[in-house]
Amino acid sequence: MPLMIRRALRPGLQTSSQRLQQRFFAQSAVVSTLQGKIKALAEKKAPQLQALRKEHADKSLGETTVGMAIGGMRGIKCLVSETSLLDPMEGIRYRGRTLEECMEQLPKAPGSKIGLPEAAFWLLLTDEIPTDADMKAFQEELHKRSSLPDSVLKTIDGLPKDTHPMTQLSIGLLALQPQSHFGKAYRSGSLKKTDYWTYTLEDALDLNAKIPILAARIFRNVFFDGKHIPSDTSLDWAGNYAHMLGVNDSDSFKDVTRLYLMLHADHEAGNVSAHTTHLVGSALSDPYYAYAAGVCGLAGPLHGLANQECLRWLKATRATLGDQEPTVELLTQFAKDTLASGKVIPGFGHGVLRQSDPRYMIQRQFAQENFPDDPLFKLANVCFQAIPPVLQATGKVKNPWPNVDALSGTCMQRYGLDQEDYYTVVFAVSRALGCTSNLVWSRMMGLPIERPKSVTLDWLSEHVK
């Protein structure tokens, strides 16, 4: 059995661990429950991990090609992520559950049909659907941990308004780093490897409790002259975030925020933000350092900025069409002309998926139920019918179907969140749930520092002869 799991589960090892924990944090009942569920799952997984390490370590997972090495490592199976798995046909599964199943099974806010993203966080950590009582206690715990230190407020409030919101978010996360329980305990010299995961969990809970407060403050500083809306602890984690943004006080805006945050919470470990977080965390950098690095990756145009690019494309297309009613025939020709001019059509295709992204389909259903006559949604809906056949006909596109970004921005702008430069911050609030859950499990499993082998072009040329 792996050392981290074996010792973490040994009942007699409570004294020194508990003494150290008492130095750095007080543990509530719901966190004790959460820890117990994570330990139980680790105990169940331990024999499997032990067998893989001892009996199957030399077994090949497939061939690595030159194309993989120079093509972004796409398709190389070289990471372990317990929290989610991306199926090319079914999309992402959170602990084995499809997003449709998560929508149905996760606890919901009163009167809502949307699975709560903080419930997805619990699921990613424990492989269990939380009860309503679990969720109530967990939401109260997150609210208790949500306040930002004065030093962080001064740092964020002192930034120039023209500093990109993602830059501000990464600065804010690093400003929170001195609060890291893992960092303090590690520097004390008395932290055992078997306790790494518990301190990582503490940081994960704190970070996810604080990031909506931080993100909302950035939003109000940049776009509303620093006029802030106080947190409402009677609301759920995601509903409160929507409330603090202050662009729309309707239940529908809270629901679309819950939906976005739940759908984007995790997506395996190979995407840029998740992989970067895992890589930095593997050096035992605490979750604040690790996720700040992940946020910087998420800010890239090829990763987290895609949803705002899709919205801009839809707006530009609508402007080009003018008074013409969008039809399949019209958009088919428009798509052909776009491709013929050497331009790309954003929001279609995915590196892994070979069907329409389930996240897109769930958002599409929400839009059909809540704003079917919205002009941008009507245009997006026609694009859904017209563009895939055009892309398919080129013979160059493995997946011509829409991905989640094709509709995310449309849903946000419908309710007044039309500040496109902020969209990736909302993505970051969501993705923190999955990235930090992965950090907890990486430390529980005792995964080592990541160090792949790199080669030169000359080496590749020599070895293909």
XYZ file of C-alpha atoms in Angstrom:
465
model
C 0.000 0.000 0.000
C 1.393 3.468 -0.856
C 3.080 5.163 2.083
C 0.833 8.260 2.140
C -2.371 6.238 2.202
C -1.137 3.457 4.474
C 0.039 5.769 7.244
C -2.796 8.219 6.835
C -5.224 5.420 7.574
C -3.386 3.876 10.538
C -5.521 4.612 13.607
C -2.609 4.888 16.007
C -1.040 7.850 14.233
C -3.323 10.533 15.551
C -1.330 12.175 18.305
C 1.442 14.031 16.472
C -0.735 14.773 13.457
C -3.495 16.222 15.589
C -1.052 18.308 17.580
C 0.369 19.780 14.388
C -3.090 20.455 12.988
C -4.083 22.273 16.153
C -1.121 24.607 15.616
C -2.232 25.611 12.145
C -6.014 25.231 11.856
C -9.178 24.375 13.757
C -11.208 21.564 12.249
C -14.989 21.740 12.000
C -17.403 18.816 12.000
C -18.082 19.003 8.272
C -14.364 19.048 7.459
C -13.893 16.008 9.704
C -16.675 14.315 7.739
C -15.032 15.315 4.461
C -11.645 14.023 5.606
C -13.211 10.755 6.703
C -14.820 10.227 3.314
C -11.566 11.003 1.495
C -9.701 8.575 3.746
C -12.287 5.865 3.154
C -11.996 6.308 -0.591
C -8.194 6.278 -0.346
C -8.345 3.012 1.587
C -10.518 1.509 -1.141
C -8.125 2.705 -3.856
C -4.888 1.772 -2.065
C -4.633 -1.885 -3.194
C -5.241 -0.828 -6.796
C -2.510 1.805 -6.654
C -0.140 -0.587 -4.897
C -0.656 -3.277 -7.544
C -0.097 -0.800 -10.373
C 3.132 0.432 -8.817
C 4.574 -2.948 -7.848
C 3.243 -5.362 -10.448
C 2.544 -3.336 -13.578
C 4.984 -0.425 -13.514
C 6.776 -1.634 -16.674
C 3.644 -2.228 -18.754
C 3.316 -0.010 -21.823
C 0.320 2.330 -22.158
C 0.871 2.769 -25.874
C 3.355 4.029 -28.400
C 4.781 7.545 -28.263
C 5.315 8.982 -31.728
C 7.363 11.834 -33.117
C 4.085 13.578 -33.916
C 3.067 13.416 -30.259
C 6.405 14.857 -29.148
C 6.229 17.860 -31.480
C 2.428 18.143 -31.394
C 1.811 19.262 -27.839
C 2.019 15.746 -26.304
C -1.543 15.220 -27.521
C -2.798 11.731 -26.749
C 0.148 10.619 -24.598
C -1.183 8.777 -21.547
C 1.197 9.993 -18.861
C -0.902 11.651 -16.138
C -3.118 10.330 -13.354
C -6.257 12.256 -12.444
C -8.702 10.508 -10.128
C -11.357 13.212 -10.203
C -12.538 13.068 -13.811
C -12.111 11.269 -17.125
C -12.842 12.633 -20.604
C -14.560 10.196 -22.950
C -14.456 11.131 -26.663
C -18.110 10.226 -27.120
C -19.702 10.950 -23.737
C -17.657 13.946 -22.636
C -16.328 14.552 -19.157
C -17.329 12.335 -16.254
C -16.968 13.547 -12.687
C -15.961 10.467 -10.687
C -17.606 8.265 -13.300
C -20.802 10.320 -13.570
C -21.794 12.116 -16.761
C -22.660 15.791 -16.508
C -26.294 14.928 -17.153
C -26.177 12.574 -14.165
C -24.481 15.256 -12.076
C -27.205 17.732 -13.004
C -29.812 15.249 -11.866
C -28.141 13.883 -8.725
C -26.303 16.829 -7.140
C -28.104 18.901 -4.473
C -29.690 22.098 -5.705
C -30.544 25.544 -4.394
C -34.201 26.012 -3.395
C -36.358 26.252 -6.522
C -33.444 25.521 -8.860
C -32.884 22.648 -11.307
C -29.106 23.165 -11.485
C -26.667 20.881 -9.677
C -24.602 23.008 -7.302
C -20.925 23.420 -8.246
C -19.866 23.227 -4.593
C -21.638 19.858 -4.504
C -19.517 18.865 -7.524
C -16.447 19.883 -5.466
C -17.547 17.469 -2.721
C -18.113 14.775 -5.344
C -14.673 15.282 -6.909
C -13.040 14.969 -3.500
C -15.007 11.994 -2.158
C -16.671 10.118 -5.045
C -19.958 10.622 -3.187
C -23.021 12.748 -3.856
C -23.439 14.926 -0.753
C -26.683 14.897 1.160
C -28.644 18.108 1.566
C -27.438 18.224 5.183
C -23.824 17.778 4.049
C -24.266 20.589 1.557
C -25.804 22.990 4.056
C -22.912 22.445 6.478
C -20.366 22.642 3.655
C -21.758 25.931 2.365
C -21.642 27.363 5.887
C -18.016 26.202 6.160
C -17.069 27.880 2.884
C -18.739 31.117 3.961
C -16.799 31.045 7.257
C -13.539 30.780 5.320
C -14.356 33.387 2.680
C -13.059 36.656 4.129
C -10.048 38.298 2.497
C -7.200 39.725 4.623
C -6.825 43.507 4.594
C -3.437 43.145 2.904
C -5.044 41.347 -0.025
C -7.818 43.938 -0.296
C -5.246 46.739 -0.375
C -3.231 44.906 -3.031
C -6.228 44.339 -5.310
C -7.768 47.760 -4.749
C -4.437 49.404 -5.554
C -4.085 47.858 -9.005
C -4.707 50.044 -12.068
C -8.159 49.509 -13.576
C -6.646 48.693 -16.952
C -4.804 45.695 -15.516
C -6.465 42.657 -17.095
C -8.834 40.904 -14.661
C -6.915 37.614 -15.061
C -3.680 39.365 -14.137
C -5.425 40.751 -11.073
C -6.749 37.314 -10.138
C -3.307 35.722 -10.280
C -1.904 38.593 -8.196
C -4.726 38.141 -5.681
C -4.080 34.407 -5.353
C -0.386 35.018 -4.760
C -1.262 37.714 -2.232
C -3.260 35.052 -0.367
C -0.313 32.640 -0.371
C 1.046 33.723 3.041
C -2.190 32.272 4.473
C -1.306 28.771 3.200
C -1.647 26.104 5.889
C 0.522 23.742 3.857
C 3.233 26.362 3.415
C 3.324 27.246 7.119
C 3.352 23.621 8.245
C 6.030 22.635 5.734
C 8.264 25.504 6.798
C 7.839 24.479 10.433
C 9.877 21.364 9.687
C 7.444 19.066 11.472
C 5.046 18.208 8.650
C 5.032 14.510 7.756
C 4.458 13.277 4.225
C 1.434 11.377 5.469
C -0.167 14.705 6.430
C 0.522 16.556 3.182
C -2.968 15.868 1.879
C -4.787 17.211 4.961
C -3.007 20.564 4.728
C -3.546 20.636 0.975
C -7.239 20.049 1.651
C -7.303 22.959 4.113
C -5.772 25.226 1.490
C -8.157 23.904 -1.172
C -11.153 24.721 1.019
C -9.825 28.188 1.849
C -8.906 28.986 -1.750
C -12.285 27.950 -3.115
C -14.078 29.832 -0.342
C -12.169 33.034 -1.098
C -11.905 33.011 -4.890
C -15.505 34.156 -5.560
C -15.029 37.059 -3.131
C -11.731 37.957 -4.790
C -13.131 37.592 -8.308
C -16.215 39.696 -7.527
C -14.073 42.443 -6.008
C -11.922 42.561 -9.135
C -15.054 42.807 -11.271
C -16.564 45.662 -9.266
C -13.220 47.517 -9.131
C -12.700 47.355 -12.893
C -16.222 47.839 -14.180
C -18.168 49.574 -11.371
C -15.695 52.076 -9.875
C -15.071 49.987 -6.769
C -18.698 49.989 -5.628
C -18.911 46.602 -3.962
C -21.856 44.417 -3.038
C -21.536 42.650 0.338
C -21.538 38.873 0.466
C -24.877 37.262 1.316
C -24.137 34.153 3.377
C -27.757 33.015 3.157
C -27.047 32.105 -0.475
C -25.165 29.130 -1.816
C -21.519 29.488 -2.908
C -22.291 30.082 -6.595
C -25.481 32.063 -6.017
C -23.589 34.410 -3.730
C -20.932 34.941 -6.409
C -23.648 35.919 -8.892
C -25.133 38.232 -6.255
C -21.796 39.992 -5.637
C -21.234 40.567 -9.364
C -24.356 42.706 -9.238
C -25.253 42.738 -12.928
C -28.593 40.974 -12.497
C -30.439 40.049 -9.322
C -32.716 37.444 -10.894
C -32.858 33.789 -9.950
C -32.138 32.969 -13.592
C -28.764 34.740 -13.464
C -27.894 32.852 -10.289
C -28.873 29.654 -12.080
C -26.803 30.345 -15.182
C -23.849 31.117 -12.900
C -24.365 27.853 -11.011
C -24.604 26.031 -14.327
C -21.432 27.554 -15.751
C -19.430 26.877 -12.586
C -20.619 23.268 -12.351
C -19.971 22.450 -16.015
C -16.446 23.910 -16.035
C -15.275 22.545 -12.673
C -13.004 19.797 -14.025
C -11.833 18.392 -17.354
C -9.157 15.765 -16.702
C -5.574 16.808 -15.957
C -4.158 17.284 -19.448
C -5.548 20.743 -20.246
C -3.224 23.689 -19.686
C -4.658 25.021 -16.407
C -5.064 21.612 -14.766
C -1.700 20.319 -15.950
C 0.093 23.487 -14.892
C -1.507 23.332 -11.446
C -0.524 19.676 -11.095
C 3.031 20.313 -12.334
C 3.690 23.201 -9.956
C 2.010 21.320 -7.106
C 4.224 18.298 -7.737
C 7.173 20.406 -6.554
C 5.248 20.764 -3.241
C 4.425 24.360 -4.024
C 1.259 25.042 -2.029
C -2.159 25.313 -3.735
C -1.995 29.115 -3.948
C 1.265 29.014 -5.902
C 0.040 26.076 -7.981
C -3.347 27.461 -8.928
C -1.994 30.967 -9.565
C 0.239 29.316 -12.167
C -2.777 27.446 -13.546
C -4.685 30.718 -13.817
C -1.855 32.202 -15.885
C -2.221 29.249 -18.262
C -5.986 29.679 -18.341
C -5.489 33.290 -19.496
C -4.037 32.096 -22.801
C -6.018 32.684 -26.015
C -5.900 28.962 -26.841
C -7.389 27.945 -23.494
C -9.630 30.083 -21.292
C -10.124 33.044 -23.604
C -12.015 30.940 -26.134
C -15.499 31.715 -24.806
C -15.118 35.464 -25.273
C -13.677 34.902 -28.750
C -16.777 32.889 -29.658
C -19.106 35.602 -28.387
C -17.219 38.236 -30.362
C -17.488 36.084 -33.484
C -21.252 35.687 -33.006
C -21.663 39.441 -32.547
C -19.558 40.168 -35.632
C -21.524 37.613 -37.659
C -24.810 39.145 -36.568
C -23.542 42.594 -37.548
C -22.451 41.269 -40.947
C -25.857 39.687 -41.563
C -27.585 42.952 -40.714
C -31.363 42.707 -40.981
C -31.294 39.246 -42.548
C -32.951 36.533 -40.463
C -30.351 33.810 -39.810
C -31.232 30.603 -41.625
C -29.388 27.329 -42.152
C -28.916 28.163 -45.837
C -27.559 31.628 -45.087
C -25.179 30.434 -42.361
C -23.997 27.519 -44.488
C -22.817 29.900 -47.185
C -21.415 32.304 -44.601
C -19.367 29.465 -43.058
C -18.063 28.399 -46.471
C -17.045 31.968 -47.263
C -15.350 32.324 -43.872
C -13.255 29.211 -44.411
C -12.462 30.168 -48.006
C -11.047 33.478 -46.782
C -8.592 31.613 -44.549
C -10.351 32.447 -41.294
C -11.403 30.016 -38.576
C -14.817 29.567 -36.988
C -14.385 29.555 -33.192
C -16.431 27.348 -30.899
C -16.403 24.222 -33.024
C -14.146 21.192 -32.554
C -12.294 19.779 -29.555
C -8.943 18.081 -29.026
C -10.521 14.952 -27.529
C -14.301 15.002 -28.042
C -15.813 13.434 -31.166
C -19.409 14.479 -30.501
C -21.150 17.701 -29.515
C -19.776 18.759 -26.157
C -22.286 17.713 -23.452
C -21.542 21.015 -21.714
C -22.743 22.810 -24.837
C -25.869 20.669 -25.029
C -26.766 21.316 -21.383
C -26.308 25.067 -21.850
C -28.349 24.911 -25.051
C -31.214 23.270 -23.181
C -31.009 25.967 -20.490
C -31.142 28.681 -23.170
C -34.073 27.047 -24.947
C -35.995 26.943 -21.676
C -35.096 30.453 -20.487
C -34.455 32.733 -23.481
C -35.344 30.975 -26.753
C -35.971 34.284 -28.572
C -32.664 35.932 -27.660
C -31.151 37.105 -30.991
C -27.652 35.796 -30.265
C -28.969 32.455 -29.067
C -31.121 32.123 -32.188
C -28.024 32.794 -34.284
C -25.977 30.288 -32.253
C -28.726 27.719 -32.671
C -28.686 28.110 -36.453
C -24.886 27.825 -36.388
C -25.315 24.519 -34.530
C -27.304 23.215 -37.519
C -25.326 24.824 -40.343
C -21.632 24.816 -39.447
C -20.817 21.156 -38.586
C -21.706 19.848 -42.085
C -19.525 22.549 -43.662
C -16.562 21.648 -41.445
C -17.173 17.951 -42.025
C -17.117 18.444 -45.785
C -13.567 19.818 -45.655
C -12.281 16.399 -44.592
C -9.778 18.106 -42.307
C -11.771 18.344 -39.069
C -11.987 15.332 -36.742
C -14.735 16.906 -34.656
C -16.940 19.485 -36.387
C -19.378 19.750 -33.470
C -19.741 22.718 -31.095
C -17.824 22.840 -27.840
C -18.805 24.544 -24.598
C -17.320 27.886 -25.640
C -19.780 28.238 -28.523
C -22.552 29.191 -26.092
C -21.027 30.184 -22.735
C -20.607 33.859 -23.559
C -24.082 34.048 -25.071
C -25.584 32.791 -21.812
C -23.617 35.312 -19.741
C -24.404 38.355 -21.857
C -28.100 37.525 -21.826
C -28.213 38.469 -18.143
C -26.042 41.563 -18.389
C -22.602 40.056 -17.822
C -21.259 41.444 -21.075
C -17.782 42.468 -19.903
C -15.961 39.995 -22.136
C -12.511 40.511 -20.603
C -13.938 39.136 -17.358
C -15.264 35.853 -18.751
C -12.066 33.908 -18.122
C -12.155 34.931 -14.458
C -15.517 33.178 -14.134
C -13.882 30.144 -15.762
C -11.072 30.340 -13.196
C -13.506 30.438 -10.259
C -15.033 27.225 -11.583
C -11.835 25.385 -12.533
C -10.377 25.982 -9.058
C -12.739 23.251 -7.814
C -11.226 20.555 -10.012
C -7.605 21.691 -9.923
C -7.460 21.848 -6.131
C -9.325 18.522 -5.774
C -6.612 17.004 -7.934
C -3.931 18.513 -5.717
C -5.478 16.865 -2.660
C -5.486 13.480 -4.355
C -1.980 13.888 -5.758
C -0.689 14.398 -2.238
C -2.819 11.553 -0.878
C -1.403 9.174 -3.500
C 2.125 10.410 -2.930
C 2.652 11.302 -6.594
C 6.237 12.489 -7.185
C 7.563 15.645 -8.783
C 6.829 15.641 -12.503
C 9.892 15.345 -14.722
C 9.297 14.137 -18.289
C 12.194 13.578 -20.674
C 12.750 16.079 -23.467
C 14.787 15.554 -26.648
C 16.203 17.723 -29.429
C 15.245 17.772 -33.104
C 18.603 16.151 -33.909
C 17.831 13.325 -31.448
C 14.447 12.782 -33.115
C 16.015 12.759 -36.582
C 18.578 10.181 -35.487
C 15.982 7.897 -33.952
C 13.614 7.851 -36.946
C 16.258 6.583 -39.349
